[in-house]
Amino acid sequence: MMNKKKQIGMAILAVLMTASVTAWAANDPLTISADTLSYDGNTGRADATGNVVITQADKTMTGANGWYNTKTQEASLEGGVSLIGSDMAMSAQSVHSYNNNKFTANGGVHLQRSDRQIFGDKVEYNTDTEYGLVSGNARLIAEGTTLTGNQVEGWLKEIRAVAQGDVTFSNPERNVSGSAERATYTQTPNQNDGVVLLSGSAHAVQNGNVLNAPELKIRLADDSAETLGGRSTLIIVPNQ
């Protein structure tokens, strides 16, 4: 049962890390082009309409309409938004950024970096605190593992992540799947002491064997599994 948990934790952390690379470098010049542009020097706001293209460093963002405020460093873009960088990509219906360190993406959000992906109805991320929140149809894919839930949040500085609401996970390569109402992953930075806790009708299946419990606690250091919270059931399927 243990390998699956290792994959869950790494999936959550690796995929949420993709959000951090979307922060725009504050010291690089920013260029905006569009079919129609207007700029108010008093407020510092530039409005762009039609085929908007925003470029900065190695990143290019496109959309139908948007605006950027040079004084508040706040920006908004909507209408089939696409962000392409040298090592990542993002698409959404709209993106709103604040102070060069926070952004909110809405509507069919998809973030990808290498083989790590995140999907959701809404994604919020703070690059200073390294806190991310994915709400609505959250789905994370990394290293062969898929984790889903109504909501997933992560704190990368302390390496902690929580998935809530109809949580499922699967790793076809390892023939592992499971479900719970909540999944929590914690780890000390640079230490092999990761712990995964499945809470609320915890259910796991590996190679046909089934383990059900109110809670399942997995310690990655010694590949041990512990049932918590009450009566549990292990169903062992004979080798065919």
GROMACS .gro file of C-alpha atoms in nm:
model
  240
    1MET     CA    1   0.000   0.000   0.000
    2MET     CA    2   0.295   0.231   0.052
    3ASN     CA    3   0.419   0.323  -0.292
    4LYS     CA    4   0.088   0.479  -0.381
    5LYS     CA    5   0.112   0.726  -0.093
    6LYS     CA    6   0.457   0.839  -0.193
    7GLN     CA    7   0.319   0.918  -0.535
    8ILE     CA    8   0.023   1.111  -0.389
    9GLY     CA    9   0.242   1.346  -0.189
   10MET     CA   10   0.486   1.406  -0.472
   11ALA     CA   11   0.199   1.468  -0.709
   12ILE     CA   12   0.049   1.738  -0.490
   13LEU     CA   13   0.377   1.915  -0.426
   14ALA     CA   14   0.526   1.889  -0.772
   15VAL     CA   15   0.217   2.011  -0.947
   16LEU     CA   16   0.149   2.300  -0.715
   17MET     CA   17   0.508   2.408  -0.779
   18THR     CA   18   0.412   2.475  -1.140
   19ALA     CA   19   0.207   2.771  -1.026
   20SER     CA   20   0.510   2.948  -0.879
   21VAL     CA   21   0.683   2.979  -1.216
   22THR     CA   22   0.398   3.190  -1.352
   23ALA     CA   23   0.508   3.495  -1.152
   24TRP     CA   24   0.629   3.771  -1.382
   25ALA     CA   25   0.975   3.909  -1.312
   26ALA     CA   26   0.922   4.256  -1.169
   27ASN     CA   27   1.252   4.396  -1.303
   28ASP     CA   28   1.197   4.300  -1.669
   29PRO     CA   29   1.023   4.545  -1.907
   30LEU     CA   30   0.662   4.461  -1.993
   31THR     CA   31   0.515   4.516  -2.341
   32ILE     CA   32   0.143   4.530  -2.424
   33SER     CA   33  -0.001   4.529  -2.776
   34ALA     CA   34  -0.366   4.513  -2.888
   35ASP     CA   35  -0.606   4.627  -3.161
   36THR     CA   36  -0.702   4.921  -2.938
   37LEU     CA   37  -0.495   5.069  -2.654
   38SER     CA   38  -0.558   5.357  -2.416
   39TYR     CA   39  -0.349   5.487  -2.126
   40ASP     CA   40  -0.436   5.722  -1.840
   41GLY     CA   41  -0.122   5.883  -1.703
   42ASN     CA   42  -0.298   6.002  -1.388
   43THR     CA   43  -0.423   5.661  -1.278
   44GLY     CA   44  -0.149   5.460  -1.450
   45ARG     CA   45  -0.403   5.230  -1.612
   46ALA     CA   46  -0.364   5.093  -1.963
   47ASP     CA   47  -0.671   4.933  -2.126
   48ALA     CA   48  -0.629   4.689  -2.413
   49THR     CA   49  -0.903   4.553  -2.640
   50GLY     CA   50  -0.881   4.291  -2.913
   51ASN     CA   51  -0.603   4.035  -2.961
   52VAL     CA   52  -0.414   4.144  -2.653
   53VAL     CA   53  -0.051   4.028  -2.628
   54ILE     CA   54   0.155   4.088  -2.314
   55THR     CA   55   0.522   3.992  -2.311
   56GLN     CA   56   0.782   4.002  -2.036
   57ALA     CA   57   1.113   3.817  -2.026
   58ASP     CA   58   1.049   3.467  -2.168
   59LYS     CA   59   0.671   3.472  -2.108
   60THR     CA   60   0.389   3.572  -2.344
   61MET     CA   61   0.024   3.603  -2.237
   62THR     CA   62  -0.264   3.650  -2.481
   63GLY     CA   63  -0.636   3.717  -2.444
   64ALA     CA   64  -0.932   3.909  -2.582
   65ASN     CA   65  -0.938   4.208  -2.346
   66GLY     CA   66  -0.747   4.331  -2.045
   67TRP     CA   67  -0.589   4.611  -1.847
   68TYR     CA   68  -0.273   4.684  -1.649
   69ASN     CA   69  -0.209   4.946  -1.382
   70THR     CA   70   0.152   5.062  -1.363
   71LYS     CA   71   0.105   5.224  -1.022
   72THR     CA   72  -0.067   4.938  -0.841
   73GLN     CA   73   0.100   4.661  -1.045
   74GLU     CA   74  -0.240   4.500  -1.087
   75ALA     CA   75  -0.350   4.338  -1.411
   76SER     CA   76  -0.646   4.154  -1.558
   77LEU     CA   77  -0.691   3.957  -1.879
   78GLU     CA   78  -0.996   3.766  -2.001
   79GLY     CA   79  -1.125   3.579  -2.301
   80GLY     CA   80  -0.941   3.256  -2.377
   81VAL     CA   81  -0.629   3.352  -2.183
   82SER     CA   82  -0.309   3.169  -2.270
   83LEU     CA   83   0.032   3.202  -2.103
   84ILE     CA   84   0.338   3.044  -2.262
   85GLY     CA   85   0.685   3.044  -2.108
   86SER     CA   86   1.008   2.862  -2.173
   87ASP     CA   87   0.933   2.600  -1.909
   88MET     CA   88   0.557   2.620  -1.850
   89ALA     CA   89   0.214   2.692  -1.994
   90MET     CA   90  -0.125   2.800  -1.860
   91SER     CA   91  -0.472   2.847  -2.003
   92ALA     CA   92  -0.789   2.988  -1.842
   93GLN     CA   93  -1.088   3.203  -1.919
   94SER     CA   94  -0.953   3.490  -1.708
   95VAL     CA   95  -0.647   3.579  -1.499
   96HIS     CA   96  -0.613   3.857  -1.241
   97SER     CA   97  -0.273   3.936  -1.084
   98TYR     CA   98  -0.181   4.156  -0.788
   99ASN     CA   99   0.147   4.321  -0.683
  100ASN     CA  100   0.356   4.086  -0.897
  101ASN     CA  101   0.326   3.814  -0.635
  102LYS     CA  102  -0.034   3.688  -0.642
  103PHE     CA  103  -0.271   3.576  -0.914
  104THR     CA  104  -0.617   3.424  -0.952
  105ALA     CA  105  -0.710   3.223  -1.262
  106ASN     CA  106  -1.073   3.128  -1.334
  107GLY     CA  107  -1.257   2.904  -1.576
  108GLY     CA  108  -1.114   2.577  -1.701
  109VAL     CA  109  -0.770   2.647  -1.557
  110HIS     CA  110  -0.485   2.425  -1.682
  111LEU     CA  111  -0.126   2.468  -1.566
  112GLN     CA  112   0.153   2.251  -1.700
  113ARG     CA  113   0.528   2.226  -1.648
  114SER     CA  114   0.714   1.928  -1.793
  115ASP     CA  115   0.499   1.626  -1.705
  116ARG     CA  116   0.327   1.794  -1.408
  117GLN     CA  117  -0.022   1.934  -1.456
  118ILE     CA  118  -0.297   2.100  -1.252
  119PHE     CA  119  -0.662   2.151  -1.349
  120GLY     CA  120  -0.944   2.335  -1.170
  121ASP     CA  121  -1.227   2.582  -1.191
  122LYS     CA  122  -1.022   2.835  -0.994
  123VAL     CA  123  -0.654   2.862  -0.895
  124GLU     CA  124  -0.512   3.114  -0.646
  125TYR     CA  125  -0.139   3.141  -0.574
  126ASN     CA  126   0.096   3.363  -0.373
  127THR     CA  127   0.460   3.344  -0.480
  128ASP     CA  128   0.585   3.507  -0.157
  129THR     CA  129   0.417   3.270   0.088
  130GLU     CA  130   0.415   2.982  -0.163
  131TYR     CA  131   0.055   2.903  -0.079
  132GLY     CA  132  -0.173   2.772  -0.352
  133LEU     CA  133  -0.543   2.688  -0.360
  134VAL     CA  134  -0.727   2.497  -0.634
  135SER     CA  135  -1.108   2.506  -0.609
  136GLY     CA  136  -1.369   2.314  -0.804
  137ASN     CA  137  -1.297   1.996  -0.998
  138ALA     CA  138  -0.936   2.002  -0.880
  139ARG     CA  139  -0.713   1.751  -1.055
  140LEU     CA  140  -0.338   1.706  -1.018
  141ILE     CA  141  -0.119   1.485  -1.237
  142ALA     CA  142   0.247   1.411  -1.165
  143GLU     CA  143   0.488   1.120  -1.191
  144GLY     CA  144   0.215   0.884  -1.304
  145THR     CA  145  -0.027   0.971  -1.022
  146THR     CA  146  -0.361   1.150  -1.057
  147LEU     CA  147  -0.522   1.312  -0.752
  148THR     CA  148  -0.868   1.468  -0.760
  149GLY     CA  149  -1.086   1.652  -0.511
  150ASN     CA  150  -1.329   1.936  -0.473
  151GLN     CA  151  -1.042   2.148  -0.334
  152VAL     CA  152  -0.665   2.114  -0.302
  153GLU     CA  153  -0.440   2.354  -0.113
  154GLY     CA  154  -0.066   2.347  -0.055
  155TRP     CA  155   0.200   2.521   0.156
  156LEU     CA  156   0.528   2.463  -0.026
  157LYS     CA  157   0.766   2.626   0.221
  158GLU     CA  158   0.672   2.374   0.488
  159ILE     CA  159   0.584   2.100   0.236
  160ARG     CA  160   0.224   2.040   0.329
  161ALA     CA  161  -0.076   1.977   0.106
  162VAL     CA  162  -0.443   1.899   0.169
  163ALA     CA  163  -0.709   1.763  -0.070
  164GLN     CA  164  -1.073   1.772   0.039
  165GLY     CA  165  -1.408   1.651  -0.085
  166ASP     CA  166  -1.456   1.331  -0.286
  167VAL     CA  167  -1.080   1.274  -0.298
  168THR     CA  168  -0.953   1.006  -0.536
  169PHE     CA  169  -0.609   0.901  -0.649
  170SER     CA  170  -0.470   0.651  -0.897
  171ASN     CA  171  -0.138   0.531  -1.030
  172PRO     CA  172  -0.197   0.280  -1.312
  173GLU     CA  173   0.173   0.196  -1.341
  174ARG     CA  174   0.175   0.076  -0.979
  175ASN     CA  175  -0.177  -0.068  -1.004
  176VAL     CA  176  -0.289   0.148  -0.710
  177SER     CA  177  -0.603   0.354  -0.651
  178GLY     CA  178  -0.804   0.485  -0.359
  179SER     CA  179  -1.044   0.739  -0.218
  180ALA     CA  180  -1.127   0.935   0.097
  181GLU     CA  181  -1.305   1.249   0.210
  182ARG     CA  182  -0.968   1.415   0.281
  183ALA     CA  183  -0.598   1.354   0.211
  184THR     CA  184  -0.308   1.530   0.388
  185TYR     CA  185   0.061   1.511   0.301
  186THR     CA  186   0.341   1.648   0.525
  187GLN     CA  187   0.719   1.633   0.505
  188THR     CA  188   1.019   1.805   0.662
  189PRO     CA  189   1.220   1.984   0.389
  190ASN     CA  190   1.518   1.774   0.273
  191GLN     CA  191   1.414   1.482   0.495
  192ASN     CA  192   1.273   1.143   0.399
  193ASP     CA  193   0.996   1.157   0.660
  194GLY     CA  194   0.686   1.213   0.448
  195VAL     CA  195   0.350   1.112   0.597
  196VAL     CA  196   0.019   1.076   0.414
  197LEU     CA  197  -0.309   1.064   0.603
  198LEU     CA  198  -0.632   0.955   0.432
  199SER     CA  199  -0.932   1.055   0.643
  200GLY     CA  200  -1.301   0.977   0.620
  201SER     CA  201  -1.407   0.647   0.465
  202ALA     CA  202  -1.049   0.582   0.359
  203HIS     CA  203  -1.025   0.317   0.089
  204ALA     CA  204  -0.721   0.186  -0.097
  205VAL     CA  205  -0.668  -0.088  -0.354
  206GLN     CA  206  -0.333  -0.228  -0.467
  207ASN     CA  207  -0.294  -0.532  -0.689
  208GLY     CA  208  -0.651  -0.631  -0.604
  209ASN     CA  209  -0.602  -0.617  -0.225
  210VAL     CA  210  -0.839  -0.380  -0.044
  211LEU     CA  211  -0.791  -0.183   0.279
  212ASN     CA  212  -1.082   0.011   0.432
  213ALA     CA  213  -1.062   0.222   0.750
  214PRO     CA  214  -1.189   0.548   0.900
  215GLU     CA  215  -0.831   0.674   0.854
  216LEU     CA  216  -0.515   0.538   0.695
  217LYS     CA  217  -0.173   0.675   0.794
  218ILE     CA  218   0.123   0.607   0.568
  219ARG     CA  219   0.487   0.668   0.669
  220LEU     CA  220   0.718   0.687   0.370
  221ALA     CA  221   1.046   0.636   0.557
  222ASP     CA  222   0.971   0.272   0.643
  223ASP     CA  223   0.686   0.199   0.401
  224SER     CA  224   0.447   0.129   0.689
  225ALA     CA  225   0.067   0.162   0.691
  226GLU     CA  226  -0.143   0.217   1.002
  227THR     CA  227  -0.521   0.217   1.035
  228LEU     CA  228  -0.673   0.475   1.272
  229GLY     CA  229  -1.007   0.581   1.411
  230GLY     CA  230  -1.187   0.251   1.452
  231ARG     CA  231  -1.267  -0.082   1.296
  232SER     CA  232  -1.082  -0.156   0.971
  233THR     CA  233  -1.095  -0.422   0.704
  234LEU     CA  234  -0.824  -0.580   0.488
  235ILE     CA  235  -0.934  -0.795   0.196
  236ILE     CA  236  -0.652  -1.004   0.045
  237VAL     CA  237  -0.713  -1.142  -0.301
  238PRO     CA  238  -0.529  -1.471  -0.371
  239ASN     CA  239  -0.281  -1.466  -0.658
  240GLN     CA  240  -0.444  -1.583  -0.976
   0.00000   0.00000   0.00000
